[in-house]
Tab-separated table of C-alpha atoms in Angstrom:
chain	number	residue	atom	x	y	z
A	20	MET	CA	-30.448	7.853	-1.170
A	21	ARG	CA	-27.320	7.430	0.950
A	22	TRP	CA	-26.691	3.910	-0.342
A	23	LYS	CA	-27.338	5.056	-3.898
A	24	LYS	CA	-24.616	7.675	-3.466
A	25	ILE	CA	-22.243	5.053	-2.080
A	26	LEU	CA	-22.993	2.747	-4.991
A	27	GLY	CA	-22.484	5.602	-7.427
A	28	SER	CA	-19.144	6.565	-5.863
A	29	THR	CA	-18.079	2.901	-5.963
A	30	VAL	CA	-18.800	2.692	-9.684
A	31	ILE	CA	-16.953	5.958	-10.353
A	32	CYS	CA	-13.965	4.867	-8.269
A	33	ALA	CA	-13.820	1.462	-9.975
A	34	ALA	CA	-13.932	3.121	-13.390
A	35	MET	CA	-11.112	5.523	-12.444
A	36	VAL	CA	-8.959	2.700	-11.059
A	37	ILE	CA	-9.474	0.555	-14.162
A	38	ALA	CA	-8.755	3.516	-16.439
A	39	GLY	CA	-5.654	4.234	-14.405
A	40	CYS	CA	-4.333	0.669	-14.533
A	41	PHE	CA	-4.866	0.301	-18.279
A	42	TYR	CA	-4.235	3.808	-19.542
A	43	LEU	CA	-3.325	6.642	-17.159
A	44	ASP	CA	-0.816	5.210	-14.678
A	45	ILE	CA	2.139	4.652	-16.977
A	46	ARG	CA	1.473	7.768	-19.045
A	47	LEU	CA	1.304	10.020	-15.980
A	48	ALA	CA	4.398	8.404	-14.475
A	49	GLU	CA	6.344	8.897	-17.710
A	50	PHE	CA	5.151	12.492	-17.955
A	51	VAL	CA	6.242	13.271	-14.383
A	52	SER	CA	9.564	11.516	-14.885
A	53	GLU	CA	10.205	13.569	-18.016
A	54	LYS	CA	9.196	16.914	-16.496
A	55	VAL	CA	10.639	16.530	-13.000
A	56	GLY	CA	13.702	14.537	-13.885
A	57	PHE	CA	14.545	10.889	-13.323
A	58	LYS	CA	17.699	11.619	-11.320
A	59	PHE	CA	15.842	13.984	-8.978
A	60	LEU	CA	13.103	11.407	-8.328
A	61	LEU	CA	15.655	8.798	-7.296
A	62	SER	CA	17.898	11.179	-5.386
A	63	GLU	CA	18.428	10.783	-1.658
A	64	ARG	CA	16.506	13.992	-0.925
A	65	VAL	CA	13.318	12.487	-2.326
A	66	ALA	CA	13.843	8.738	-2.048
A	67	ASN	CA	14.726	8.844	1.653
A	68	LEU	CA	11.883	10.999	2.933
A	69	PRO	CA	10.834	9.660	6.347
A	70	ASP	CA	7.503	7.861	6.531
A	71	LEU	CA	5.751	9.222	9.619
A	72	LEU	CA	2.298	7.874	8.800
A	73	PHE	CA	2.282	5.251	11.544
A	74	TRP	CA	3.234	7.796	14.191
A	75	LEU	CA	0.606	10.228	12.931
A	76	VAL	CA	-2.044	7.512	13.243
A	77	CYS	CA	-0.871	6.760	16.780
A	78	MET	CA	-1.023	10.426	17.750
A	79	VAL	CA	-4.530	10.867	16.320
A	80	ALA	CA	-5.788	7.687	17.985
A	81	ILE	CA	-4.291	8.487	21.390
A	82	GLY	CA	-5.391	12.109	21.264
A	83	SER	CA	-8.925	11.203	20.157
A	84	TRP	CA	-9.535	8.547	22.783
A	85	THR	CA	-7.980	10.727	25.471
A	86	GLY	CA	-10.399	13.499	24.534
A	87	TRP	CA	-13.303	11.040	24.497
A	88	LEU	CA	-12.369	9.722	27.944
A	89	TYR	CA	-12.094	13.256	29.318
A	90	LEU	CA	-15.533	14.227	28.007
A	91	THR	CA	-17.049	10.951	29.199
A	92	ARG	CA	-15.859	11.587	32.749
A	93	LYS	CA	-17.432	15.037	32.526
A	94	GLN	CA	-20.601	13.329	31.283
A	95	ASP	CA	-20.428	15.504	28.173
A	96	LYS	CA	-22.273	13.621	25.409
A	97	SER	CA	-22.139	16.428	22.875
A	98	TRP	CA	-20.994	16.279	19.256
A	99	ASN	CA	-17.411	16.760	20.517
A	100	SER	CA	-17.535	13.308	22.076
A	101	ASP	CA	-18.789	11.820	18.814
A	102	PHE	CA	-16.023	13.590	16.899
A	103	PHE	CA	-13.329	12.020	19.064
A	104	THR	CA	-14.972	8.594	18.767
A	105	CYS	CA	-15.147	8.907	14.999
A	106	MET	CA	-11.519	9.985	14.620
A	107	GLY	CA	-10.263	7.438	17.124
A	108	SER	CA	-11.928	4.681	15.116
A	109	ALA	CA	-11.704	5.779	11.482
A	110	VAL	CA	-8.030	6.746	11.270
A	111	PRO	CA	-6.566	3.546	12.823
A	112	LEU	CA	-9.002	1.380	10.849
A	113	ALA	CA	-7.967	3.059	7.602
A	114	TYR	CA	-4.347	2.284	8.430
A	115	ILE	CA	-5.087	-1.343	9.279
A	116	PHE	CA	-7.175	-1.964	6.167
A	117	LYS	CA	-4.613	-0.382	3.860
A	118	GLU	CA	-1.926	-2.661	5.303
A	119	ILE	CA	-4.091	-5.740	4.630
A	120	LEU	CA	-4.941	-4.648	1.105
A	121	LYS	CA	-1.327	-3.799	0.263
A	122	ASP	CA	-0.270	-7.357	1.116
A	123	LEU	CA	-3.198	-8.728	-0.863
A	124	PHE	CA	-2.629	-6.769	-4.083
A	125	GLY	CA	1.166	-6.640	-3.963
A	126	ARG	CA	1.444	-3.885	-6.544
A	127	THR	CA	4.815	-2.402	-7.382
A	128	ASN	CA	5.325	1.251	-6.628
A	129	THR	CA	6.208	3.822	-9.247
A	130	ARG	CA	9.841	4.170	-8.238
A	131	PHE	CA	10.454	0.441	-8.501
A	132	TRP	CA	8.731	0.393	-11.882
A	133	LEU	CA	11.007	3.161	-13.159
A	134	LEU	CA	13.972	0.879	-12.548
A	135	HIS	CA	12.209	-2.374	-13.488
A	136	PRO	CA	9.613	-1.640	-16.209
A	137	ASN	CA	8.733	-5.314	-16.623
A	138	GLU	CA	7.478	-5.505	-13.040
A	139	PHE	CA	4.500	-3.208	-13.573
A	140	GLY	CA	1.228	-4.521	-12.173
A	141	PHE	CA	-0.141	-6.618	-9.336
A	142	HIS	CA	1.713	-9.477	-7.679
A	143	TRP	CA	-0.982	-11.056	-5.532
A	144	PHE	CA	-0.110	-11.802	-1.905
A	145	HIS	CA	3.388	-10.406	-2.461
A	146	GLY	CA	3.442	-7.651	0.130
A	147	GLY	CA	6.428	-5.843	1.527
A	148	GLY	CA	9.253	-3.802	0.070
A	149	ALA	CA	8.442	-2.362	-3.332
A	150	TYR	CA	5.171	-4.298	-3.569
A	151	THR	CA	3.059	-2.080	-1.328
A	152	ALA	CA	1.678	0.620	-3.615
A	153	PHE	CA	-2.024	-0.255	-3.865
A	154	PRO	CA	-3.921	1.383	-2.275
A	155	SER	CA	-2.113	4.506	-1.146
A	156	GLY	CA	-1.942	4.422	2.637
A	157	HIS	CA	-1.364	8.145	2.936
A	158	MET	CA	-4.465	8.919	0.894
A	159	ALA	CA	-6.535	6.404	2.854
A	160	VAL	CA	-5.536	7.739	6.272
A	161	PHE	CA	-5.684	11.432	5.381
A	162	THR	CA	-9.001	11.046	3.550
A	163	ALA	CA	-10.516	9.402	6.634
A	164	LEU	CA	-9.054	12.166	8.790
A	165	MET	CA	-10.149	15.072	6.585
A	166	LEU	CA	-13.649	13.693	6.026
A	167	GLY	CA	-14.067	13.224	9.757
A	168	VAL	CA	-13.009	16.808	10.364
A	169	THR	CA	-15.377	18.182	7.727
A	170	ARG	CA	-18.237	16.077	9.074
A	171	TYR	CA	-18.096	17.975	12.377
A	172	TYR	CA	-16.509	21.213	11.148
A	173	PRO	CA	-18.285	21.957	7.840
A	174	ARG	CA	-16.597	25.344	7.501
A	175	LEU	CA	-13.242	23.602	7.031
A	176	ARG	CA	-14.329	21.701	3.917
A	177	PRO	CA	-12.425	23.928	1.445
A	178	VAL	CA	-9.247	23.674	3.548
A	179	CYS	CA	-9.494	19.896	3.911
A	180	ALA	CA	-10.270	19.427	0.222
A	181	GLY	CA	-7.269	21.572	-0.687
A	182	LEU	CA	-4.979	19.584	1.599
A	183	LEU	CA	-6.133	16.281	0.081
A	184	LEU	CA	-5.571	17.631	-3.417
A	185	LEU	CA	-2.077	18.794	-2.497
A	186	LEU	CA	-1.293	15.400	-0.989
A	187	ALA	CA	-2.483	13.605	-4.128
A	188	LEU	CA	-0.353	15.859	-6.331
A	189	ALA	CA	2.666	15.396	-4.062
A	190	LEU	CA	2.349	11.602	-4.234
A	191	LEU	CA	2.180	11.798	-8.025
A	192	VAL	CA	4.998	14.301	-8.500
A	193	THR	CA	7.393	12.468	-6.181
A	194	GLN	CA	6.489	9.168	-7.902
A	195	TYR	CA	5.510	7.409	-4.696
A	196	HIS	CA	2.231	6.223	-6.207
A	197	PHE	CA	0.443	5.676	-9.477
A	198	PHE	CA	-2.798	7.517	-10.186
A	199	SER	CA	-4.968	4.457	-9.487
A	200	ASP	CA	-3.226	3.869	-6.124
A	201	ILE	CA	-4.246	7.352	-5.010
A	202	VAL	CA	-7.845	6.953	-6.163
A	203	ALA	CA	-8.177	3.596	-4.405
A	204	GLY	CA	-6.650	5.010	-1.220
A	205	ALA	CA	-9.053	7.942	-1.187
A	206	TYR	CA	-12.014	5.622	-1.698
A	207	LEU	CA	-10.846	3.311	1.096
A	208	GLY	CA	-10.544	6.274	3.468
A	209	MET	CA	-14.007	7.497	2.503
A	210	ILE	CA	-15.673	4.128	3.130
A	211	VAL	CA	-13.854	3.532	6.418
A	212	GLU	CA	-14.688	7.007	7.718
A	213	LEU	CA	-18.324	6.637	6.717
A	214	LEU	CA	-18.769	3.254	8.387
A	215	ALA	CA	-16.779	4.140	11.509
A	216	CYS	CA	-18.632	7.384	12.114
A	217	ARG	CA	-22.061	5.904	11.355
A	218	LEU	CA	-21.492	3.086	13.822
A	219	SER	CA	-19.910	5.131	16.603
A	220	SER	CA	-21.719	8.468	16.409
A	221	ARG	CA	-25.138	9.901	16.938
A	222	GLN	CA	-26.734	11.794	14.077
A	223	TRP	CA	-26.325	15.549	14.130
A	224	SER	CA	-28.042	17.917	11.782
A	225	ALA	CA	-26.184	20.681	9.944
A	226	ALA	CA	-27.945	23.220	12.138
A	227	ASP	CA	-26.699	21.442	15.268
A	228	LEU	CA	-23.106	21.480	14.047
A	229	GLN	CA	-23.219	25.124	13.035
A	230	SER	CA	-24.737	26.055	16.383
A	231	SER	CA	-22.019	24.104	18.227
A	232	GLU	CA	-19.280	25.743	16.163
A	233	LYS	CA	-20.553	29.193	17.108
A	234	GLN	CA	-20.476	28.267	20.772
């Protein structure tokens, strides 16, 4: 059943990405540009926002493996240890994979397309600069992070889902990504988190997690 769900989510994601590339991406970008304002989108306040994703990944990785090492020395093999292992693996892997895929697909970002409409699409193996939109690295990393949190802290699912939704909307409104970039990034984060946590963690039932949370 688990692999059927993965296959189903893959089909849904592929359909959304294809629909985005051929229909939704340009229409949503034009709608946002019209409503928000072209000059505002290209202003220094928005265009020069600092990208702190790499440093966030470093902080999560260092903090997670430090926590894992601390619990290991205490010989604590509880779900807390698995949580740190999962986060310390999933978040950096999501960052690494998104970097590889960005160079492979070489898709122009929305801001570049606004200035150069003829450059819309994929430019294979043309990474760097304005050709790093697909998939969205922020969505990939934060999806892996939020899914890892909700795996071990089920009560935080509404909060994590809300944060991911806000991030997706922010990336659309500020024209940093097309719709299909965001969908692909979220799917990448989901797959990386699933594989990383399955390989590095023991299986814990929902009752075990709820009991641990109460403690």
